[in-house]
CSV table of C-alpha atoms in Angstrom, one decimal:
chain,number,residue,atom,x,y,z
A,1,MET,CA,-27.9,1.6,1.5
A,2,SER,CA,-26.1,-1.7,1.9
A,3,ILE,CA,-24.6,-4.5,0.7
A,4,THR,CA,-23.9,-7.8,0.3
A,5,ARG,CA,-20.9,-9.0,2.0
A,6,GLN,CA,-21.0,-11.8,-1.2
A,7,LEU,CA,-21.2,-8.9,-3.7
A,8,LEU,CA,-18.3,-7.1,-2.0
A,9,LEU,CA,-15.7,-10.3,-2.6
A,10,GLN,CA,-16.9,-10.5,-5.9
A,11,GLU,CA,-16.1,-7.1,-6.3
A,12,LEU,CA,-12.7,-6.5,-5.2
A,13,HIS,CA,-12.4,-10.2,-7.0
A,14,ASP,CA,-13.2,-8.4,-10.4
A,15,LEU,CA,-11.6,-5.2,-9.2
A,16,LEU,CA,-8.1,-6.5,-8.2
A,17,GLN,CA,-7.8,-10.1,-9.5
A,18,PRO,CA,-5.8,-12.1,-6.7
A,19,ASP,CA,-5.1,-15.3,-8.7
A,20,LYS,CA,-3.1,-12.9,-10.6
A,21,VAL,CA,-0.8,-12.6,-7.7
A,22,ASN,CA,2.0,-14.9,-6.0
A,23,ASP,CA,1.8,-13.3,-3.2
A,24,TYR,CA,2.8,-14.0,0.9
A,25,CYS,CA,-1.0,-14.5,2.6
A,26,PRO,CA,-4.5,-15.2,1.1
A,27,ASN,CA,-6.5,-12.3,-1.1
A,28,GLY,CA,-9.7,-11.1,0.0
A,29,LEU,CA,-12.3,-12.3,3.1
A,30,GLN,CA,-9.9,-13.7,5.9
A,31,VAL,CA,-12.5,-13.4,8.8
A,32,GLU,CA,-16.2,-13.6,8.3
A,33,GLY,CA,-18.7,-10.8,9.8
A,34,LYS,CA,-22.5,-9.7,9.3
A,35,ASP,CA,-24.1,-10.7,5.5
A,36,ASP,CA,-25.1,-7.3,5.1
A,37,ILE,CA,-22.6,-4.5,4.9
A,38,LYS,CA,-23.8,-0.9,5.5
A,39,LEU,CA,-20.2,0.5,6.3
A,40,ILE,CA,-16.7,-0.5,5.3
A,41,VAL,CA,-13.0,0.7,7.3
A,42,THR,CA,-11.1,1.3,5.5
A,43,GLY,CA,-6.3,0.8,6.7
A,44,VAL,CA,-3.6,0.1,6.3
A,45,THR,CA,-2.8,-2.3,8.6
A,46,ALA,CA,-5.7,-4.6,10.5
A,47,SER,CA,-4.7,-3.7,13.9
A,48,GLN,CA,-6.6,-3.6,16.7
A,49,ALA,CA,-6.1,0.1,16.7
A,50,LEU,CA,-8.1,0.3,13.0
A,51,ILE,CA,-10.8,-2.2,14.8
A,52,ASP,CA,-11.4,-0.5,17.5
A,53,GLU,CA,-11.8,2.6,15.2
A,54,ALA,CA,-14.7,0.5,13.2
A,55,ILE,CA,-16.3,-0.8,16.1
A,56,ALA,CA,-16.6,2.7,17.4
A,57,ALA,CA,-17.7,3.9,14.0
A,58,ASN,CA,-20.3,1.0,13.7
A,59,ALA,CA,-18.6,0.0,11.1
A,60,ASP,CA,-20.0,-4.0,9.4
A,61,ALA,CA,-16.4,-4.9,7.4
A,62,ILE,CA,-13.1,-3.1,7.1
A,63,LEU,CA,-10.3,-3.4,4.6
A,64,VAL,CA,-7.4,-3.0,4.6
A,65,HIS,CA,-3.2,-4.3,3.1
A,66,HIS,CA,-1.6,-5.9,5.8
A,67,GLY,CA,-4.6,-8.7,6.8
A,68,TYR,CA,-3.7,-11.7,8.9
A,69,PHE,CA,-2.2,-15.1,8.5
A,70,TRP,CA,1.5,-14.5,6.8
A,71,LYS,CA,3.1,-17.5,5.3
A,72,SER,CA,6.1,-17.0,7.8
A,73,GLU,CA,4.2,-16.5,10.8
A,74,SER,CA,3.5,-19.4,12.8
A,75,PRO,CA,-0.8,-20.1,12.7
A,76,SER,CA,-1.4,-20.5,16.4
A,77,ILE,CA,-4.4,-18.5,17.3
A,78,THR,CA,-2.7,-16.9,20.5
A,79,GLY,CA,-1.9,-13.7,21.7
A,80,ILE,CA,-2.0,-10.1,19.3
A,81,LYS,CA,-3.5,-12.8,16.6
A,82,TYR,CA,-6.8,-13.1,19.4
A,83,ARG,CA,-7.4,-10.2,20.6
A,84,ARG,CA,-7.3,-8.5,17.0
A,85,ILE,CA,-9.8,-12.0,15.7
A,86,ALA,CA,-11.8,-11.7,19.5
A,87,SER,CA,-12.8,-8.7,18.4
A,88,LEU,CA,-13.4,-9.2,14.6
A,89,ILE,CA,-16.0,-11.9,15.6
A,90,LYS,CA,-17.5,-10.3,18.6
A,91,ASN,CA,-18.2,-8.0,16.7
A,92,ASP,CA,-19.3,-9.3,13.5
A,93,ILE,CA,-16.7,-8.0,11.2
A,94,ASN,CA,-15.8,-8.2,8.0
A,95,LEU,CA,-12.1,-8.7,7.8
A,96,PHE,CA,-11.4,-7.9,3.9
A,97,ALA,CA,-7.9,-8.2,2.9
A,98,TYR,CA,-5.5,-7.3,-0.1
A,99,HIS,CA,-1.6,-7.4,-0.2
A,100,LEU,CA,0.1,-7.3,-3.6
A,101,PRO,CA,-3.3,-6.1,-5.5
A,102,ILE,CA,-3.2,-3.3,-3.7
A,103,ASP,CA,0.5,-2.7,-4.7
A,104,VAL,CA,0.2,-3.7,-8.0
A,105,HIS,CA,-3.0,-2.0,-9.6
A,106,ALA,CA,-3.1,-0.5,-13.0
A,107,LEU,CA,-4.9,2.5,-11.5
A,108,LEU,CA,-5.7,3.0,-7.6
A,109,GLY,CA,-2.8,0.8,-6.7
A,110,ASN,CA,0.2,1.9,-3.9
A,111,ASN,CA,2.4,2.4,-6.9
A,112,ALA,CA,-0.1,4.5,-9.3
A,113,GLN,CA,-1.3,6.6,-6.6
A,114,LEU,CA,1.8,7.3,-5.2
A,115,GLY,CA,3.2,9.0,-8.5
A,116,LYS,CA,-0.6,10.5,-8.5
A,117,VAL,CA,0.6,12.1,-5.3
A,118,LEU,CA,3.8,13.4,-5.7
A,119,GLN,CA,2.0,15.1,-9.1
A,120,MET,CA,4.9,13.0,-11.8
A,121,ASP,CA,3.9,14.2,-14.7
A,122,GLY,CA,3.9,10.7,-16.5
A,123,TYR,CA,4.2,7.3,-14.7
A,124,PHE,CA,3.8,3.4,-15.3
A,125,ALA,CA,4.9,0.8,-14.7
A,126,ALA,CA,8.1,-0.9,-15.4
A,127,PRO,CA,8.1,-3.1,-17.2
A,128,SER,CA,10.5,-7.0,-17.1
A,129,PHE,CA,8.9,-6.6,-13.2
A,130,SER,CA,7.1,-9.2,-12.1
A,131,PRO,CA,4.7,-8.8,-10.5
A,132,GLU,CA,3.9,-6.1,-13.4
A,133,GLY,CA,3.0,-3.1,-11.4
A,134,ILE,CA,4.9,-4.4,-8.6
A,135,VAL,CA,7.6,-1.3,-9.3
A,136,PHE,CA,6.6,2.3,-11.5
A,137,GLN,CA,8.3,4.6,-13.6
A,138,GLY,CA,7.9,8.9,-14.1
A,139,HIS,CA,9.4,11.4,-14.9
A,140,TYR,CA,9.5,15.1,-14.4
A,141,ASN,CA,9.2,17.6,-16.9
A,142,THR,CA,11.0,20.3,-15.4
A,143,PRO,CA,14.0,18.6,-12.9
A,144,LYS,CA,13.9,19.5,-10.0
A,145,SER,CA,16.6,19.2,-7.1
A,146,ARG,CA,17.5,17.1,-4.2
A,147,GLU,CA,15.9,20.1,-2.4
A,148,ALA,CA,13.4,20.8,-4.2
A,149,PHE,CA,12.4,16.8,-4.5
A,150,ILE,CA,12.4,16.2,-0.5
A,151,GLN,CA,10.7,18.9,0.3
A,152,LEU,CA,7.6,17.9,-1.9
A,153,ILE,CA,7.6,14.2,-0.5
A,154,SER,CA,8.0,15.7,2.8
A,155,SER,CA,4.6,18.1,2.1
A,156,LYS,CA,2.5,15.6,0.1
A,157,LEU,CA,3.7,12.1,2.9
A,158,GLY,CA,3.7,14.1,6.3
A,159,ARG,CA,7.4,13.1,7.0
A,160,VAL,CA,10.8,13.9,6.3
A,161,PRO,CA,12.3,11.2,4.2
A,162,LEU,CA,15.6,10.2,4.9
A,163,VAL,CA,17.4,10.2,1.3
A,164,VAL,CA,21.1,8.9,1.3
A,165,GLY,CA,23.6,8.9,-2.3
A,166,ASP,CA,26.0,11.8,-2.9
A,167,THR,CA,25.0,13.0,-6.3
A,168,ALA,CA,23.9,16.2,-6.3
A,169,ASP,CA,22.5,16.0,-9.6
A,170,PRO,CA,18.8,17.0,-10.7
A,171,ILE,CA,16.0,14.2,-10.6
A,172,SER,CA,13.9,14.0,-14.2
A,173,ARG,CA,13.2,9.7,-14.2
A,174,VAL,CA,12.7,8.3,-11.4
A,175,ALA,CA,11.2,4.7,-10.2
A,176,TRP,CA,9.4,2.8,-6.9
A,177,CYS,CA,8.6,0.7,-5.0
A,178,THR,CA,5.8,1.2,-2.0
A,179,GLY,CA,6.6,-0.6,1.3
A,180,GLY,CA,9.2,-2.4,1.8
A,181,GLY,CA,10.5,-2.6,-2.2
A,182,GLN,CA,14.2,-0.9,-1.7
A,183,SER,CA,16.0,-4.6,-2.5
A,184,PHE,CA,14.2,-3.5,-6.1
A,185,ILE,CA,17.0,-1.0,-6.2
A,186,GLU,CA,19.7,-2.8,-8.2
A,187,GLN,CA,17.4,-3.9,-11.0
A,188,ALA,CA,16.1,-0.7,-11.0
A,189,LEU,CA,18.6,0.7,-12.1
A,190,MET,CA,18.5,-0.2,-15.2
A,191,LEU,CA,15.8,2.3,-16.5
A,192,GLY,CA,17.9,4.7,-16.2
A,193,ILE,CA,16.5,6.7,-14.0
A,194,ASP,CA,18.3,9.8,-11.5
A,195,ALA,CA,16.3,8.6,-7.9
A,196,PHE,CA,14.6,5.4,-6.8
A,197,ILE,CA,11.2,6.1,-3.8
A,198,SER,CA,10.7,2.4,-1.1
A,199,GLY,CA,9.5,2.9,2.2
A,200,GLU,CA,12.2,0.9,3.8
A,201,ILE,CA,16.6,1.5,3.7
A,202,SER,CA,18.6,-2.1,4.8
A,203,GLU,CA,22.7,-1.8,5.5
A,204,GLN,CA,23.3,-2.1,1.8
A,205,THR,CA,20.6,0.1,0.3
A,206,THR,CA,23.2,3.3,1.0
A,207,HIS,CA,25.7,1.7,-0.9
A,208,ILE,CA,24.7,0.5,-4.0
A,209,ALA,CA,23.0,4.4,-4.4
A,210,ARG,CA,26.2,5.8,-3.2
A,211,GLU,CA,28.4,3.5,-5.8
A,212,SER,CA,25.4,4.0,-8.8
A,213,GLY,CA,24.9,8.0,-8.2
A,214,ILE,CA,21.3,7.8,-7.1
A,215,HIS,CA,19.4,9.1,-4.8
A,216,TYR,CA,17.5,6.6,-2.6
A,217,VAL,CA,14.3,7.2,-0.1
A,218,ALA,CA,13.5,5.4,2.2
A,219,ALA,CA,9.3,7.2,2.4
A,220,GLY,CA,7.9,5.3,5.0
A,221,HIS,CA,6.7,2.0,4.4
A,222,HIS,CA,3.8,3.2,5.7
A,223,ALA,CA,3.3,6.7,4.6
A,224,THR,CA,3.7,5.4,1.2
A,225,GLU,CA,0.6,2.5,1.6
A,226,ARG,CA,-1.5,4.8,2.5
A,227,TYR,CA,-2.9,5.3,-1.2
A,228,GLY,CA,-4.3,2.8,-2.4
A,229,VAL,CA,-6.2,1.3,0.1
A,230,LYS,CA,-8.0,4.2,0.3
A,231,ALA,CA,-8.5,4.8,-3.8
A,232,VAL,CA,-9.7,1.1,-3.8
A,233,GLY,CA,-12.4,1.9,-0.8
A,234,GLU,CA,-13.5,5.0,-2.7
A,235,TYR,CA,-14.1,3.7,-5.7
A,236,LEU,CA,-16.5,1.8,-3.8
A,237,ALA,CA,-17.9,3.9,-1.9
A,238,SER,CA,-18.9,5.8,-6.2
A,239,THR,CA,-19.6,2.5,-7.3
A,240,LEU,CA,-21.5,0.4,-4.7
A,241,ASP,CA,-24.9,1.2,-2.6
A,242,VAL,CA,-22.1,1.4,1.1
A,243,GLU,CA,-20.7,4.1,2.5
A,244,VAL,CA,-16.8,4.2,2.7
A,245,LYS,CA,-14.6,5.3,5.5
A,246,PHE,CA,-10.7,5.7,5.5
A,247,ILE,CA,-8.7,5.8,9.0
A,248,ASP,CA,-5.6,6.9,8.9
A,249,VAL,CA,-3.6,5.3,12.1
A,250,ASP,CA,-0.3,6.5,12.8
A,251,ASN,CA,2.8,4.5,11.7
A,252,PRO,CA,6.3,6.0,12.3
A,253,ALA,CA,7.7,2.7,10.6
C-alpha cells in the first residue's frame, strides 16, 4: 500500500487549487524526500516536535498548514530552520505545506471544519471577502447565551477562549476566520453578526467589539486550525492507497 510523491502532489493540487490564491509562502512540495510514500503524517505546523514524531512513526511524508519559506522571514537556512530541514533530508521525508488553500477550502478547510466542529446549523463562505472562503458565516437556529456559547467552544476546542464585548445579547449569527484573522472583524460586521471568532486578538479588537455591540472570541490560533489539515488527510486516506496519521502537537497560542 503506497503512492508516489508525484501522485500525492497532483492530488493535493487538484483538491486545494493553490494557484487560485495569492499566498505568503510556497504551497505544495517544500522539501523533497523519497518517491514511495506509505505513511503521511499530518499536523498544523512543521515544528521540530512534529518532525520528530513523524520520524518515530516512520513517515514518508508530512502534510502541514504552516510550513516554511514565508515572505517575511530570512532566506538563510540556519538555526532552527536548518535543524528542521536537516531532519527531513536525513530521514528522506517529504514536506508538503498548504497555507491559505487549507483555510479556504469549501468543505475541508479550516473555516468550514470549524463551523462543523461548533455544530452550526448552517454555514458557508461569506460573500465579498477575498480570497473566497477566508471568512465564513453561520447560524444557530436556537440562539445561545454568551455562557452557553463559551461552554460549547471550550468543550469542542479543548481550551477556554478569551471573549470580549459588553453585550449580553444571545448569539445566533456568527462569522469567523481561523488563526490570525482578527483584522476581518470590521468587514464582518456588515454581515449583521452577533459574534466573531478567530484565533488571536489585537489591542484594538476589544474596542471594536465593545463599540459594535458584538461578542469577539479569541479561541486560539492552533486550536482553530487543527481541523483543516486533519480533514484533508482523512480525505487522502479515503481516496488513495496510503495510510494517514494526524498528530496534534499542542500549542497554547
